[in-house]
Short mmCIF file of C-alpha atoms in Angstrom, two decimals:
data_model
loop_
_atom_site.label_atom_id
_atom_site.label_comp_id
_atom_site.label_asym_id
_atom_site.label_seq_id
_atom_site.Cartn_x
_atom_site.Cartn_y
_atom_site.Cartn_z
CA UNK A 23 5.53 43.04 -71.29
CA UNK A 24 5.05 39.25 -71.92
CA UNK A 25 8.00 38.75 -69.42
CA UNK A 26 6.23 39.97 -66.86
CA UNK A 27 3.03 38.36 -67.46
CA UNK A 28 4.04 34.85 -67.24
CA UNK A 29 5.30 35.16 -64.14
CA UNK A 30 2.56 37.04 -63.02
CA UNK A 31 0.51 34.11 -64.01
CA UNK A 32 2.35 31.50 -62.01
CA UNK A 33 1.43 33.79 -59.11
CA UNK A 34 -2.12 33.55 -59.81
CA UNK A 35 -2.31 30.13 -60.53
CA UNK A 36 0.09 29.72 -57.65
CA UNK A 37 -2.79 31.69 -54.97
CA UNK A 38 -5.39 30.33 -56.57
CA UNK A 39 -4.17 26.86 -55.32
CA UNK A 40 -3.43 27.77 -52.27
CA UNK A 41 -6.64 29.03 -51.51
CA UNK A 42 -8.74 26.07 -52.50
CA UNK A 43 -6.02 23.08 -51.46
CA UNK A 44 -8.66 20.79 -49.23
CA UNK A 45 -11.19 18.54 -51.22
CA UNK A 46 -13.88 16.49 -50.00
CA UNK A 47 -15.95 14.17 -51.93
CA UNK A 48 -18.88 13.26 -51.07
CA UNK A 49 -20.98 9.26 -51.36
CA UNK A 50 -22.92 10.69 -54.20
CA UNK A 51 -20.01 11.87 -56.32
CA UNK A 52 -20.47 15.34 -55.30
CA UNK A 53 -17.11 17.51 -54.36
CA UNK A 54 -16.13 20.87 -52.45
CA UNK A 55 -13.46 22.50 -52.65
CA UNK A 56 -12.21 25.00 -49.80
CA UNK A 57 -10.77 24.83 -46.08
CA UNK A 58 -11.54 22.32 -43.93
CA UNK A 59 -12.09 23.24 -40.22
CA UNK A 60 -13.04 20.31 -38.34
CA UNK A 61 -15.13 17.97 -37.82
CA UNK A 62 -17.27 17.62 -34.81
CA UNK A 63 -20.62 15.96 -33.30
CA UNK A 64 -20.63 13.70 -36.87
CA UNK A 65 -20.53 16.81 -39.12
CA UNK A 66 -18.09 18.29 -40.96
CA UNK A 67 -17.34 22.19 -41.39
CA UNK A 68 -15.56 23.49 -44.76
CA UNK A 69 -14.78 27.50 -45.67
CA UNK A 70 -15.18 28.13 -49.32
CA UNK A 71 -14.80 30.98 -51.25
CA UNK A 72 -18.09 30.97 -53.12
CA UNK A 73 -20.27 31.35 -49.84
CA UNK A 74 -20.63 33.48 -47.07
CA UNK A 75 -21.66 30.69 -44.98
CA UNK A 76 -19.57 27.55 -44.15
CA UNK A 77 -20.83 24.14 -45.30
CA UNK A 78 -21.17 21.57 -43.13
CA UNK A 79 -21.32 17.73 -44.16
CA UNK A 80 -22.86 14.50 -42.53
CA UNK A 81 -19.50 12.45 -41.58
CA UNK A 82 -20.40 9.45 -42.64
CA UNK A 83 -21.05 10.60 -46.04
CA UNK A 84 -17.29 11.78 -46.94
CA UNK A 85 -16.32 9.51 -49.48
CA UNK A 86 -12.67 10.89 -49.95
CA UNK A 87 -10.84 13.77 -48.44
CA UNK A 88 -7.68 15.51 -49.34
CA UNK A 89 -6.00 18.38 -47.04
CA UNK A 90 -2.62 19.90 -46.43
CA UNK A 91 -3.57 20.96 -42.93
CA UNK A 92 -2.44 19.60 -39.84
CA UNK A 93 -5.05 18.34 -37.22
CA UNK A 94 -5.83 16.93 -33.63
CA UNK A 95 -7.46 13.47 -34.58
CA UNK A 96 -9.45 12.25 -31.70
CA UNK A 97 -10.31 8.54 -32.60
CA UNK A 98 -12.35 6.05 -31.27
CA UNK A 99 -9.89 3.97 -28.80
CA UNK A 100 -9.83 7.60 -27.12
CA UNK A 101 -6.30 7.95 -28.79
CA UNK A 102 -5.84 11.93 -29.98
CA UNK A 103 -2.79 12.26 -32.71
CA UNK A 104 -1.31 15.91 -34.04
CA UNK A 105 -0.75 15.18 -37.54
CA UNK A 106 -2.29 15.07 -41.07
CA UNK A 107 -5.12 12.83 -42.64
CA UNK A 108 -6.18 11.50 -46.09
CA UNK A 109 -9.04 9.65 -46.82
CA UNK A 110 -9.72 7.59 -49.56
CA UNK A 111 -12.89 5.48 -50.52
CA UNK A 112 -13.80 5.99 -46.82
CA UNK A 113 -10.58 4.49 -45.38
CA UNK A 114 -8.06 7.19 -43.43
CA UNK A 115 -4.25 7.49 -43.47
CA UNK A 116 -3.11 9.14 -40.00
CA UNK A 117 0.29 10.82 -40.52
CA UNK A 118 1.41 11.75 -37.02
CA UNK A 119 3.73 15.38 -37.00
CA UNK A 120 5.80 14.19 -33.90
CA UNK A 121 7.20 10.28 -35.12
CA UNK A 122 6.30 9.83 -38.63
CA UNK A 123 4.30 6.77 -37.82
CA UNK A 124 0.97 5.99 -40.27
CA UNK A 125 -2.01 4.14 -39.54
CA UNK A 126 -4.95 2.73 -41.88
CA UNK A 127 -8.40 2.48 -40.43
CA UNK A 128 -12.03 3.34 -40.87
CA UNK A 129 -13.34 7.37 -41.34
CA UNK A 130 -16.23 6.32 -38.77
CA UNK A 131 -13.07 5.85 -36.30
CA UNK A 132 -12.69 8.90 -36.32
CA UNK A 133 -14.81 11.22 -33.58
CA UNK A 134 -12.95 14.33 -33.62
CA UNK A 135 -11.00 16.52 -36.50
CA UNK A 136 -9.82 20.13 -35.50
CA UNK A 137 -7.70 21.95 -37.78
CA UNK A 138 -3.77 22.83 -35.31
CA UNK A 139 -3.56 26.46 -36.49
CA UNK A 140 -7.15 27.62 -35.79
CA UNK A 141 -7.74 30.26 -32.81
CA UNK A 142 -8.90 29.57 -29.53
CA UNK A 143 -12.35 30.11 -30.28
CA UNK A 144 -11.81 26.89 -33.15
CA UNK A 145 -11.09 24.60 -30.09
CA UNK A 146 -14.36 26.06 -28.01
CA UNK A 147 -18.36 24.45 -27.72
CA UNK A 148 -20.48 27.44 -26.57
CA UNK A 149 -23.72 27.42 -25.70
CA UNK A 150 -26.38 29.99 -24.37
CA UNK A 151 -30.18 29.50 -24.06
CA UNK A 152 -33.14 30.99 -21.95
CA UNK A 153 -36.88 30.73 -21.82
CA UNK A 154 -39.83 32.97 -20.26
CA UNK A 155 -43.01 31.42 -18.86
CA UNK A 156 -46.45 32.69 -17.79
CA UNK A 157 -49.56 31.21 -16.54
CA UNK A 158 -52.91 32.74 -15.77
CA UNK A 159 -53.15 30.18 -12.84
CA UNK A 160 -51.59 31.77 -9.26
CA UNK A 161 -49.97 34.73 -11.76
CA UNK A 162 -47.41 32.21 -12.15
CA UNK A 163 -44.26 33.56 -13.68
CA UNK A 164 -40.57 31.37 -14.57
CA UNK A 165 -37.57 32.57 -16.33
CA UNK A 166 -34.54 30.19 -17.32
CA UNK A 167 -31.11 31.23 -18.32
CA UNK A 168 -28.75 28.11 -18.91
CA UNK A 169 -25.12 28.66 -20.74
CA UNK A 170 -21.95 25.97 -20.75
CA UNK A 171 -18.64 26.10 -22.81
CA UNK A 172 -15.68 23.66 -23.18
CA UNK A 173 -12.55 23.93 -24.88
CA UNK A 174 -11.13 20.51 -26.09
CA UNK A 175 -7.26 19.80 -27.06
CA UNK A 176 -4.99 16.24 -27.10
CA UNK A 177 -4.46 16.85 -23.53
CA UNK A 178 -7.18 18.88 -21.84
CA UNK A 179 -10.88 19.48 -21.55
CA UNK A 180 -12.02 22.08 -19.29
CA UNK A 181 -16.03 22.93 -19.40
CA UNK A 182 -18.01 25.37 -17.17
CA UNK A 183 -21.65 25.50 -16.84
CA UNK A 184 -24.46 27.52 -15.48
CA UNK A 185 -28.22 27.15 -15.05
CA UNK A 186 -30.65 29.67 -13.36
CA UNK A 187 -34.20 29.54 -12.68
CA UNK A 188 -36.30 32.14 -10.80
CA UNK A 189 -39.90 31.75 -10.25
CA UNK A 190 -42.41 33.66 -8.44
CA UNK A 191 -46.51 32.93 -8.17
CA UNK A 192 -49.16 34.03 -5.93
CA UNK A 193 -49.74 32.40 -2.58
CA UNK A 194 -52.96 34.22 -2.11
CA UNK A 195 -54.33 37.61 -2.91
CA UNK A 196 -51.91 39.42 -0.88
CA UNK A 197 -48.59 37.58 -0.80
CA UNK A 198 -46.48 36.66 -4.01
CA UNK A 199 -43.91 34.06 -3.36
CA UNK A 200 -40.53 34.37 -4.87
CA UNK A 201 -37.96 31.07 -5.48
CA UNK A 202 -34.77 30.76 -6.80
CA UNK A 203 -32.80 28.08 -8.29
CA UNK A 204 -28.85 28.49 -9.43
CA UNK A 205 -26.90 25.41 -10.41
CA UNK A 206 -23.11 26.31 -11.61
CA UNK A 207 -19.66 25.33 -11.62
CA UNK A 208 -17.10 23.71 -14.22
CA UNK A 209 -14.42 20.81 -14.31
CA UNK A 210 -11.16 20.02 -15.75
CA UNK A 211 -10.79 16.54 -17.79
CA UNK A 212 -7.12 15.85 -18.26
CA UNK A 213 -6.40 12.87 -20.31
CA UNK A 214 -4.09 10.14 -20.47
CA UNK A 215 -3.63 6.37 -21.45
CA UNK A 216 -5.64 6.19 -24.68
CA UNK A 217 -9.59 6.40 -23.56
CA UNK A 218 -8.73 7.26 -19.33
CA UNK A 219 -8.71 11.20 -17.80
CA UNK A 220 -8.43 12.68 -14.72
CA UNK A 221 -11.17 14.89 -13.55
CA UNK A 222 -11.61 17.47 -11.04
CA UNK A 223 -14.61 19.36 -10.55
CA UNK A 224 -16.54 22.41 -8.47
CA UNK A 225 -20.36 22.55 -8.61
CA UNK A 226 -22.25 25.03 -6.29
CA UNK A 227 -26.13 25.09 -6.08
CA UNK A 228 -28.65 27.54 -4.01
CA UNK A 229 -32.04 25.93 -3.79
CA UNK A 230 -35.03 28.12 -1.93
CA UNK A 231 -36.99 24.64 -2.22
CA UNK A 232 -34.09 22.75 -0.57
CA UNK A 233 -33.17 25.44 2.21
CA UNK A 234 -29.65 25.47 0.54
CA UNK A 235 -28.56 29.33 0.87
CA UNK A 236 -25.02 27.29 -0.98
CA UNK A 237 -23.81 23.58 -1.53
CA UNK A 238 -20.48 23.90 -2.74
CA UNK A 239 -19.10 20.11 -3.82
CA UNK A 240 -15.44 20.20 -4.82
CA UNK A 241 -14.62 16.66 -6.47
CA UNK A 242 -11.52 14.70 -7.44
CA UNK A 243 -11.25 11.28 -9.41
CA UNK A 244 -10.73 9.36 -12.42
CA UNK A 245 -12.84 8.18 -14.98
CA UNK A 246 -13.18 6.08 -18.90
CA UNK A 247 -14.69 6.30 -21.92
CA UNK A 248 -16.32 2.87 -23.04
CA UNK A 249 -18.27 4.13 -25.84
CA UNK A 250 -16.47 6.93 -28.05
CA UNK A 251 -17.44 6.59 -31.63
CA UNK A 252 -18.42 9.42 -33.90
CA UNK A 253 -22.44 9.81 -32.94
CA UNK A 254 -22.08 9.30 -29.29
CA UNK A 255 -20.13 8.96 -26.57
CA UNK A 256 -20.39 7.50 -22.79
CA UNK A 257 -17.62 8.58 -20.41
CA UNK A 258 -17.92 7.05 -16.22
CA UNK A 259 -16.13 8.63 -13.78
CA UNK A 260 -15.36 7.91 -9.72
CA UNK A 261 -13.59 9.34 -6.74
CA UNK A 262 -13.85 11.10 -3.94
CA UNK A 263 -15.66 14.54 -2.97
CA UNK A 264 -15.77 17.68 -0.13
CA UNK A 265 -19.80 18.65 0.75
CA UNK A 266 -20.13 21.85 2.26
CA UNK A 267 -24.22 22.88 2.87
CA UNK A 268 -25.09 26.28 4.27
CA UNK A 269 -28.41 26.70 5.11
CA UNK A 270 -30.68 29.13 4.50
CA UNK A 271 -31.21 32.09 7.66
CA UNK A 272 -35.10 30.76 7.71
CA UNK A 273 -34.51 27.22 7.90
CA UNK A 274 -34.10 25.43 11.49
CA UNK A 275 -31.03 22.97 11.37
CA UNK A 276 -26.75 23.40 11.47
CA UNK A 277 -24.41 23.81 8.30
CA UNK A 278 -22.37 20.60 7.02
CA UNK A 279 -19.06 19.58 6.00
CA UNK A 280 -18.96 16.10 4.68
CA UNK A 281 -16.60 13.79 2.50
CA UNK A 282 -18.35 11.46 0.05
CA UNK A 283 -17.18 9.23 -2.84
CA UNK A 284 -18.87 9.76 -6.08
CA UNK A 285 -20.18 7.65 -9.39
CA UNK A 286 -20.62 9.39 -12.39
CA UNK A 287 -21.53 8.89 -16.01
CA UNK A 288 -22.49 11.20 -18.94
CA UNK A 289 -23.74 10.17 -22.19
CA UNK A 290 -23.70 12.08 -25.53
CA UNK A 291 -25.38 11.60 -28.51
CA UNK A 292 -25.71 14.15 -31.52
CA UNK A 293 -26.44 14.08 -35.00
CA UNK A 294 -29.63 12.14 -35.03
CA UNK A 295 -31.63 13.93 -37.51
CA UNK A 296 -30.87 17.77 -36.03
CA UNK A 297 -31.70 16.23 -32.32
CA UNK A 298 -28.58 15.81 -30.10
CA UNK A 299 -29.07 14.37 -26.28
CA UNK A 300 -27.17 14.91 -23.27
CA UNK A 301 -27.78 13.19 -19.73
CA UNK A 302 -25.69 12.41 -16.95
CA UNK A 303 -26.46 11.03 -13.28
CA UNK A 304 -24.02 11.32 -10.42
CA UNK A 305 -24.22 9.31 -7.30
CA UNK A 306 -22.68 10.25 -4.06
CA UNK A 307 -22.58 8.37 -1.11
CA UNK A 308 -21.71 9.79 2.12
CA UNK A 309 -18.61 8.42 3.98
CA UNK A 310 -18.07 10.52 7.17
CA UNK A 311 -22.35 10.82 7.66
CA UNK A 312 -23.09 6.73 7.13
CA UNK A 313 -26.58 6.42 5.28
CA UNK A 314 -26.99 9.59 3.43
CA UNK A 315 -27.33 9.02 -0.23
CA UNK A 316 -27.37 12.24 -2.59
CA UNK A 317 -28.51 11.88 -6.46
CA UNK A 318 -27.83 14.55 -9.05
CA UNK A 319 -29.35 14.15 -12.78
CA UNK A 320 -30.24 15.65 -15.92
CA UNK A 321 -31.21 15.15 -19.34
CA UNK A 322 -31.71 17.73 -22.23
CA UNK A 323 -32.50 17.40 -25.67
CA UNK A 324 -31.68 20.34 -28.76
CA UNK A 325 -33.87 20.30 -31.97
CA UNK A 326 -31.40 22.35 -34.37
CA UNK A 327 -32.76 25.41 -36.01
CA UNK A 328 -30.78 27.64 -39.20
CA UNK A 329 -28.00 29.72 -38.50
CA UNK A 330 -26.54 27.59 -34.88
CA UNK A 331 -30.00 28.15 -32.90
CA UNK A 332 -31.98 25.69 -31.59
CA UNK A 333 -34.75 24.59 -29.28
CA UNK A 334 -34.27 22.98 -25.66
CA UNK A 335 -35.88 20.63 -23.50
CA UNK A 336 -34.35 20.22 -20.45
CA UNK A 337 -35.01 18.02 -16.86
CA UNK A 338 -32.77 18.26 -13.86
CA UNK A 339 -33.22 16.40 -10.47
CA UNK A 340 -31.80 16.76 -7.11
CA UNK A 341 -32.00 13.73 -4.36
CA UNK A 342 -31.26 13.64 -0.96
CA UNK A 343 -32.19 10.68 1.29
CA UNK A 344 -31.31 12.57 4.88
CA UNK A 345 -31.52 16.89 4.05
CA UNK A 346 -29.70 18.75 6.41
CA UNK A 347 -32.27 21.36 7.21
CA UNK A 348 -35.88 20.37 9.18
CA UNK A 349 -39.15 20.33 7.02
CA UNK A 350 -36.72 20.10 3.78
CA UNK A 351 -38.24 18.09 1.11
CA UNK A 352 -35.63 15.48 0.00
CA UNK A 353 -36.59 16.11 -3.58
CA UNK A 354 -36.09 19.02 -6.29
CA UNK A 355 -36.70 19.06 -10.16
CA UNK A 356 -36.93 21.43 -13.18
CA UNK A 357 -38.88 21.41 -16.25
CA UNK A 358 -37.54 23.91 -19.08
CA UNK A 359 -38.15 24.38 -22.60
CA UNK A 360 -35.64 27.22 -24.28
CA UNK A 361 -34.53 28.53 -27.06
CA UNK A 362 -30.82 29.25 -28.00
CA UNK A 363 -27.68 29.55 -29.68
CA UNK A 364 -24.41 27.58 -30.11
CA UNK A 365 -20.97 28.00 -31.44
#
């Protein structure tokens, strides 16, 4: 009998290791014990096995960390290694799985941690929100519905994105005026040379309030990350892109196929105080139509809520100095405030 309980002791003591190998200590001398997952947007996410839900740790407070797992390490100089990490009174050891080569720097270097053997849905940002509104004034009535997702890896970042607005108010007693917004499409980062990509994108928009029954824009370029540190990030992009406007069956003017170039830049910011921003602006001027200037930008703020929900504010713009269609305003905007969830 006491032959077999030694061994089955080792085995305990053996799983019972296993199980809790990853330890993180915290600035204040706290530790956890458990499974680290990653580490995104300046927080870090650890399983343990004494709570349902998963902790989740300001990055900049890690003190020490000590894991068995293998990772993709996104650093600062836009560098992203396969390999392990240690960290020790806040200074990391990069061990990278392909040529053995190590690397001292900073933890705050560090703007991305995501653990090699997680599943798909490990590797994915997800994010769906809507909002209803209602005035007395005109019987005015607006609902929003506004999703995006990206999947990140050391070589790719595809995203996708989707924002839809209908509206409807009273023009008098007997009519009721209906409008439509719907602003989708996606793009495919891949990257190369430290902090460069290559980017090519599809974004299609139907506008009642700019005559646009579709504007399909189909874009192609290269862009850079200046800023990439673990709070924010500001990425600038340019090339070249195919403009394709059909007009809506009630507005007087002729569809249009254009080539522009393009300027874009997006800036990120997140963990400051549960209130993460995004905002981007992207220029195109026309090159086969001299003098037409189009201007496409948003910004939207999240104020985090328990359990991955959260409340949005969001702005978008569209410009256009010369609109194809007659009696076309050369301006449209958005105003929503939503509620949501993200993974």
């Amino acid at each position: 009998m006491k032959k077999l309980l030694v061994p089955f002791a080792i085995l305990c003591l053996y799983v019972s290791t296993a199980s809790a190998q990853d330890r993180v200590t915290l600035t204040n001398g706290d530790a956890i014990v458990g499974d680290v997952k990653s580490m995104k947007h300046a927080v870090l996410t650890i399983e343990t096995d004494y709570s349902d839900a998963d902790f989740t740790i300001d990055w900049k407070d890690v003190q020490d960390l000590t894991t068995s797992g293998t990772y993709i390490i996104g650093l600062a100089d836009g560098r992203k290694i396969d390999g392990t990490i240690v960290i020790a009174n806040q200074t990391v050891t990069i061990t990278s799985i392909e040529g053995g080569a190590k690397e001292d720097l900073s933890h705050l270097k560090v703007v991305y941690l995501n653990a090699i053997d997680n599943g798909f849905w490990d590797k994915m940002s997800v994010s769906i929100d809507g909002g209803y509104t209602h005035s007395k004034a005109s019987n005015n009535d607006q609902f929003t519905l506004r999703a995006t997702a990206a999947y990140l890896s050391t070589k790719i970042n595809p995203d996708v994105y989707a924002n839809f607005v209908q509206s409807a108010i009273d023009a008098n007693d007997s009519v009721r005026v209906n409008s439509k917004r719907r602003n989708y499409g996606g793009n495919f980062r891949m990257f190369f040379a430290k902090s460069w990509f290559a980017i090519t994108g599809a974004d299609f928009l139907t506008s009642d309030e700019l005559g646009l029954d579709l504007r399909s824009t189909y874009s192609l370029g290269v862009g850079y990350f200046p800023i990439n540190t673990y709070r924010m990030s500001l990425n600038m992009s340019t090339g070249v892109a195919l403009n394709n406007e059909i007009l809506s069956d009630d507005v007087s003017g002729e569809d249009n196929t254009s080539t522009e170039g393009f300027v874009s830049m997006e800036y990120n910011a997140f963990g400051l105080d549960d209130i993460s921003i995004v905002s981007s602006v992207k220029y195109y001027p026309n090159i086969t139509d001299g003098g037409r200037n189009r201007l496409n930008a948003s910004i939207d703020l999240k104020l985090d809520l328990p359990k991955d929900f959260y409340i949005g504010l969001g702005y978008t713009v569209n410009y256009d100095s010369e609109p194809t269609g007659e009696n076309i305003p050369d301006t449209d905007y958005v105003v929503q405030t939503t509620v949501g969830w993200s993974l």
